[in-house]
C-alpha cells in the first residue's frame, strides 16, 4: 500500500468497493496514533484542530495557520491526509491558493463545504446559510483546475440537510458538484438517525462515491453503511474527545492529590513518547552516519 502516492491511496479508498473508515486527527501525535491503529487515511478536522489550538470552528484561524498543522501531520504519517477545507477560506481564488498549498505540503485531498464564509460548525443551531450552487460549483472547478497531481481528491460536501434545505436540495447540489468535477460527495446530517442519509442514498445515482460523518447518528450499525454502499465513513472528532476527557481527569486528580504518583500506571510512559517519535530510528542512524557519537 505504501508504495502508492498518498493521493492515489486516497483515491483508491474512495473508489474501492466496501466501506473505508477514516479517523480524525488534530496534530501529528494523534495522526500517528490513528495510522498505527490501522486507519488507512486521516481526517484533518476543522473542529478539533481549531479546538486544540484554543479556537472556535468558525474560521477564526487563517488557512496559513492551520496549513502548518496539516504539514506536521502529513510529515509524520504515511497514510493520506484528507483535509477539512471548510468553505475554502473565502472565494474561488482562496480555494486555488489552498489547493496549491495542500499539494505542496503532501496532503492527499481536500473536502470543501457549500456554506458561506466564515462557516459555523454544523452542530451549532445558527449561521448555517448555504452559498449558491453557482458559487460553489465555481469553487469545485477552481480546485480541480488548480491541482497538479491528477490523483489529488476534491470532495464536495453539501450541508443541505444541516441548513434545513432538505433532500431535493441535497440531491440537486450533489449532482451539480459531481458534474463540476468533485471526486466524491460528502452528505452531512445532524439527525440522531441515519434516515436523511438513507433517503439521499436511495435516490443517489452513484456517479461518484459517497462520504458520511456519523457523529450524531453514531449508534448506526456498520452493516448499514455497507448496505447503503457508502464509500467512506469519517469518525470526525473522537480522538480529540477521548484525549480531552483523559487530560481533564488527570489535571483534576493531580491538582487535588498534589502528587503525580497515583497516576503513574494510568498515563502513557515516557517510553511511549519516545516510541511515538521513533527515537530508535535516530539511534540507528547515528550509529551509521556518526559512529563516533557516544552511546551510554
Ligand atoms: C469537522 O470535523 O470539522 C467537520 C465535521 O467538519 S463536523 O464537525 O461534523 O462538521
Ligand atoms: Mg469541519
GROMACS .gro file of C-alpha atoms in nm, residues 28-255:
model
  228
   28UNK     CA    1   0.095   1.491   1.439
   29UNK     CA    2   0.072   1.274   1.753
   30UNK     CA    3  -0.293   1.190   1.701
   31UNK     CA    4  -0.228   1.129   1.330
   32UNK     CA    5   0.049   0.881   1.417
   33UNK     CA    6  -0.180   0.701   1.663
   34UNK     CA    7  -0.459   0.680   1.404
   35UNK     CA    8  -0.218   0.536   1.149
   36UNK     CA    9  -0.075   0.284   1.396
   37UNK     CA   10  -0.426   0.172   1.492
   38UNK     CA   11  -0.473   0.072   1.128
   39UNK     CA   12  -0.675   0.355   0.975
   40UNK     CA   13  -0.595   0.385   0.603
   41UNK     CA   14  -0.647   0.764   0.594
   42UNK     CA   15  -0.676   1.058   0.832
   43UNK     CA   16  -0.936   1.335   0.853
   44UNK     CA   17  -0.774   1.665   0.950
   45UNK     CA   18  -1.080   1.802   1.125
   46UNK     CA   19  -1.150   2.174   1.129
   47UNK     CA   20  -1.340   2.141   1.456
   48UNK     CA   21  -1.078   1.954   1.655
   49UNK     CA   22  -0.776   2.121   1.501
   50UNK     CA   23  -0.923   2.462   1.587
   51UNK     CA   24  -1.021   2.350   1.937
   52UNK     CA   25  -0.676   2.202   2.000
   53UNK     CA   26  -0.538   2.549   1.927
   54UNK     CA   27  -0.799   2.713   2.152
   55UNK     CA   28  -1.023   2.839   1.875
   56UNK     CA   29  -1.380   2.801   1.758
   57UNK     CA   30  -1.472   2.619   1.438
   58UNK     CA   31  -1.571   2.935   1.250
   59UNK     CA   32  -1.256   3.027   1.060
   60UNK     CA   33  -1.102   3.219   1.346
   61UNK     CA   34  -0.772   3.068   1.239
   62UNK     CA   35  -0.636   3.156   0.897
   63UNK     CA   36  -0.569   2.892   0.634
   64UNK     CA   37  -0.196   2.953   0.660
   65UNK     CA   38  -0.204   2.890   1.036
   66UNK     CA   39  -0.383   2.560   1.002
   67UNK     CA   40  -0.183   2.455   0.695
   68UNK     CA   41   0.120   2.449   0.923
   69UNK     CA   42  -0.062   2.189   1.134
   70UNK     CA   43  -0.156   1.983   0.826
   71UNK     CA   44   0.208   1.978   0.726
   72UNK     CA   45   0.318   1.835   1.063
   73UNK     CA   46   0.051   1.566   1.027
   74UNK     CA   47   0.149   1.480   0.669
   75UNK     CA   48   0.520   1.470   0.757
   76UNK     CA   49   0.459   1.233   1.048
   77UNK     CA   50   0.250   0.973   0.862
   78UNK     CA   51   0.247   0.756   0.551
   79UNK     CA   52  -0.129   0.726   0.510
   80UNK     CA   53  -0.312   1.003   0.321
   81UNK     CA   54  -0.441   1.313   0.496
   82UNK     CA   55  -0.784   1.438   0.388
   83UNK     CA   56  -0.809   1.800   0.492
   84UNK     CA   57  -1.133   1.956   0.609
   85UNK     CA   58  -1.107   2.266   0.393
   86UNK     CA   59  -1.428   2.427   0.525
   87UNK     CA   60  -1.559   2.666   0.260
   88UNK     CA   61  -1.215   2.709   0.107
   89UNK     CA   62  -1.145   3.006   0.336
   90UNK     CA   63  -1.302   3.261   0.101
   91UNK     CA   64  -1.394   3.259  -0.264
   92UNK     CA   65  -1.271   3.053  -0.562
   93UNK     CA   66  -0.937   3.232  -0.553
   94UNK     CA   67  -0.876   3.133  -0.191
   95UNK     CA   68  -0.965   2.777  -0.294
   96UNK     CA   69  -0.698   2.786  -0.562
   97UNK     CA   70  -0.438   2.908  -0.314
   98UNK     CA   71  -0.543   2.642  -0.065
   99UNK     CA   72  -0.515   2.357  -0.315
  100UNK     CA   73  -0.171   2.474  -0.426
  101UNK     CA   74  -0.054   2.486  -0.065
  102UNK     CA   75  -0.204   2.147   0.027
  103UNK     CA   76  -0.038   1.974  -0.266
  104UNK     CA   77   0.293   2.131  -0.172
  105UNK     CA   78   0.280   2.006   0.187
  106UNK     CA   79   0.184   1.649   0.098
  107UNK     CA   80  -0.187   1.650   0.171
  108UNK     CA   81  -0.382   1.396  -0.040
  109UNK     CA   82  -0.718   1.566  -0.070
  110UNK     CA   83  -0.949   1.838   0.047
  111UNK     CA   84  -1.315   1.847   0.140
  112UNK     CA   85  -1.494   2.174   0.064
  113UNK     CA   86  -1.839   2.255   0.200
  114UNK     CA   87  -2.115   2.465   0.048
  115UNK     CA   88  -2.168   2.705   0.339
  116UNK     CA   89  -2.082   3.074   0.336
  117UNK     CA   90  -1.753   3.206   0.474
  118UNK     CA   91  -1.698   3.229   0.769
  119UNK     CA   92  -1.860   2.893   0.835
  120UNK     CA   93  -2.012   2.771   1.161
  121UNK     CA   94  -1.979   2.415   1.288
  122UNK     CA   95  -2.267   2.206   1.156
  123UNK     CA   96  -2.387   2.106   1.503
  124UNK     CA   97  -2.446   2.460   1.624
  125UNK     CA   98  -2.804   2.576   1.578
  126UNK     CA   99  -2.724   2.903   1.397
  127UNK     CA  100  -2.546   3.056   1.094
  128UNK     CA  101  -2.594   2.761   0.860
  129UNK     CA  102  -2.661   2.958   0.539
  130UNK     CA  103  -2.551   2.798   0.216
  131UNK     CA  104  -2.372   2.956  -0.077
  132UNK     CA  105  -2.544   2.948  -0.416
  133UNK     CA  106  -2.493   2.634  -0.624
  134UNK     CA  107  -2.327   2.851  -0.889
  135UNK     CA  108  -2.070   2.992  -0.649
  136UNK     CA  109  -1.983   2.652  -0.504
  137UNK     CA  110  -1.959   2.489  -0.846
  138UNK     CA  111  -1.703   2.761  -0.930
  139UNK     CA  112  -1.502   2.664  -0.622
  140UNK     CA  113  -1.501   2.294  -0.713
  141UNK     CA  114  -1.398   2.373  -1.070
  142UNK     CA  115  -1.126   2.607  -0.943
  143UNK     CA  116  -0.993   2.334  -0.711
  144UNK     CA  117  -0.990   2.070  -0.987
  145UNK     CA  118  -0.830   2.307  -1.238
  146UNK     CA  119  -0.561   2.403  -0.988
  147UNK     CA  120  -0.442   2.060  -0.872
  148UNK     CA  121  -0.128   1.943  -1.046
  149UNK     CA  122  -0.139   1.580  -0.923
  150UNK     CA  123  -0.420   1.404  -1.115
  151UNK     CA  124  -0.495   1.189  -0.810
  152UNK     CA  125  -0.542   1.476  -0.562
  153UNK     CA  126  -0.901   1.437  -0.437
  154UNK     CA  127  -1.157   1.713  -0.410
  155UNK     CA  128  -1.461   1.611  -0.210
  156UNK     CA  129  -1.769   1.834  -0.226
  157UNK     CA  130  -1.970   1.845   0.095
  158UNK     CA  131  -2.329   1.950   0.095
  159UNK     CA  132  -2.484   2.096   0.405
  160UNK     CA  133  -2.834   2.098   0.256
  161UNK     CA  134  -2.972   1.886   0.543
  162UNK     CA  135  -2.782   2.088   0.804
  163UNK     CA  136  -2.924   2.417   0.674
  164UNK     CA  137  -3.278   2.275   0.655
  165UNK     CA  138  -3.298   2.288   0.275
  166UNK     CA  139  -3.377   1.915   0.267
  167UNK     CA  140  -3.348   1.617   0.034
  168UNK     CA  141  -3.431   1.772  -0.305
  169UNK     CA  142  -3.178   2.048  -0.249
  170UNK     CA  143  -2.916   1.798  -0.129
  171UNK     CA  144  -2.961   1.589  -0.447
  172UNK     CA  145  -2.961   1.894  -0.675
  173UNK     CA  146  -2.649   2.031  -0.513
  174UNK     CA  147  -2.465   1.698  -0.509
  175UNK     CA  148  -2.544   1.644  -0.876
  176UNK     CA  149  -2.413   1.989  -0.970
  177UNK     CA  150  -2.097   1.935  -0.766
  178UNK     CA  151  -2.015   1.598  -0.921
  179UNK     CA  152  -2.073   1.746  -1.268
  180UNK     CA  153  -1.827   2.022  -1.171
  181UNK     CA  154  -1.562   1.754  -1.116
  182UNK     CA  155  -1.585   1.654  -0.750
  183UNK     CA  156  -1.426   1.314  -0.684
  184UNK     CA  157  -1.682   1.231  -0.415
  185UNK     CA  158  -1.979   1.383  -0.234
  186UNK     CA  159  -1.994   1.418   0.143
  187UNK     CA  160  -2.352   1.447   0.260
  188UNK     CA  161  -2.386   1.565   0.618
  189UNK     CA  162  -2.670   1.523   0.867
  190UNK     CA  163  -2.721   1.626   1.228
  191UNK     CA  164  -3.012   1.387   1.288
  192UNK     CA  165  -2.972   1.118   1.554
  193UNK     CA  166  -3.077   0.853   1.300
  194UNK     CA  167  -2.938   0.775   0.955
  195UNK     CA  168  -3.277   0.849   0.791
  196UNK     CA  169  -3.170   1.158   0.594
  197UNK     CA  170  -2.858   0.986   0.465
  198UNK     CA  171  -3.059   0.676   0.369
  199UNK     CA  172  -3.314   0.889   0.181
  200UNK     CA  173  -3.028   1.053  -0.005
  201UNK     CA  174  -2.860   0.720  -0.087
  202UNK     CA  175  -3.187   0.574  -0.217
  203UNK     CA  176  -3.204   0.848  -0.480
  204UNK     CA  177  -2.830   0.897  -0.549
  205UNK     CA  178  -2.719   0.783  -0.895
  206UNK     CA  179  -2.379   0.653  -0.776
  207UNK     CA  180  -2.199   0.878  -1.026
  208UNK     CA  181  -1.932   0.945  -0.762
  209UNK     CA  182  -1.867   0.782  -0.422
  210UNK     CA  183  -2.039   0.899  -0.104
  211UNK     CA  184  -1.873   1.002   0.221
  212UNK     CA  185  -2.054   1.045   0.554
  213UNK     CA  186  -1.975   1.172   0.905
  214UNK     CA  187  -2.187   0.977   1.155
  215UNK     CA  188  -2.118   1.187   1.463
  216UNK     CA  189  -2.484   1.234   1.560
  217UNK     CA  190  -2.617   0.904   1.422
  218UNK     CA  191  -2.325   0.715   1.575
  219UNK     CA  192  -2.547   0.431   1.702
  220UNK     CA  193  -2.597   0.312   1.342
  221UNK     CA  194  -2.450  -0.041   1.299
  222UNK     CA  195  -2.167  -0.055   1.045
  223UNK     CA  196  -2.361  -0.307   0.831
  224UNK     CA  197  -2.597  -0.024   0.740
  225UNK     CA  198  -2.311   0.172   0.584
  226UNK     CA  199  -2.230  -0.136   0.376
  227UNK     CA  200  -2.593  -0.178   0.271
  228UNK     CA  201  -2.613   0.186   0.164
  229UNK     CA  202  -2.288   0.142  -0.034
  230UNK     CA  203  -2.119   0.428   0.146
  231UNK     CA  204  -1.760   0.461   0.032
  232UNK     CA  205  -1.606   0.638   0.330
  233UNK     CA  206  -1.709   0.687   0.692
  234UNK     CA  207  -1.529   0.961   0.883
  235UNK     CA  208  -1.504   0.939   1.263
  236UNK     CA  209  -1.460   1.314   1.280
  237UNK     CA  210  -1.371   1.408   1.636
  238UNK     CA  211  -1.323   1.101   1.852
  239UNK     CA  212  -0.951   1.110   1.928
  240UNK     CA  213  -0.981   1.469   2.043
  241UNK     CA  214  -1.283   1.389   2.258
  242UNK     CA  215  -1.104   1.088   2.410
  243UNK     CA  216  -0.795   1.290   2.493
  244UNK     CA  217  -0.992   1.585   2.629
  245UNK     CA  218  -1.160   1.371   2.893
  246UNK     CA  219  -0.838   1.189   2.982
  247UNK     CA  220  -0.646   1.516   3.021
  248UNK     CA  221  -0.923   1.679   3.223
  249UNK     CA  222  -0.936   1.387   3.466
  250UNK     CA  223  -0.558   1.378   3.501
  251UNK     CA  224  -0.534   1.754   3.560
  252UNK     CA  225  -0.806   1.747   3.826
  253UNK     CA  226  -0.659   1.447   4.007
  254UNK     CA  227  -0.304   1.577   4.010
  255UNK     CA  228  -0.425   1.914   4.137
   0.00000   0.00000   0.00000
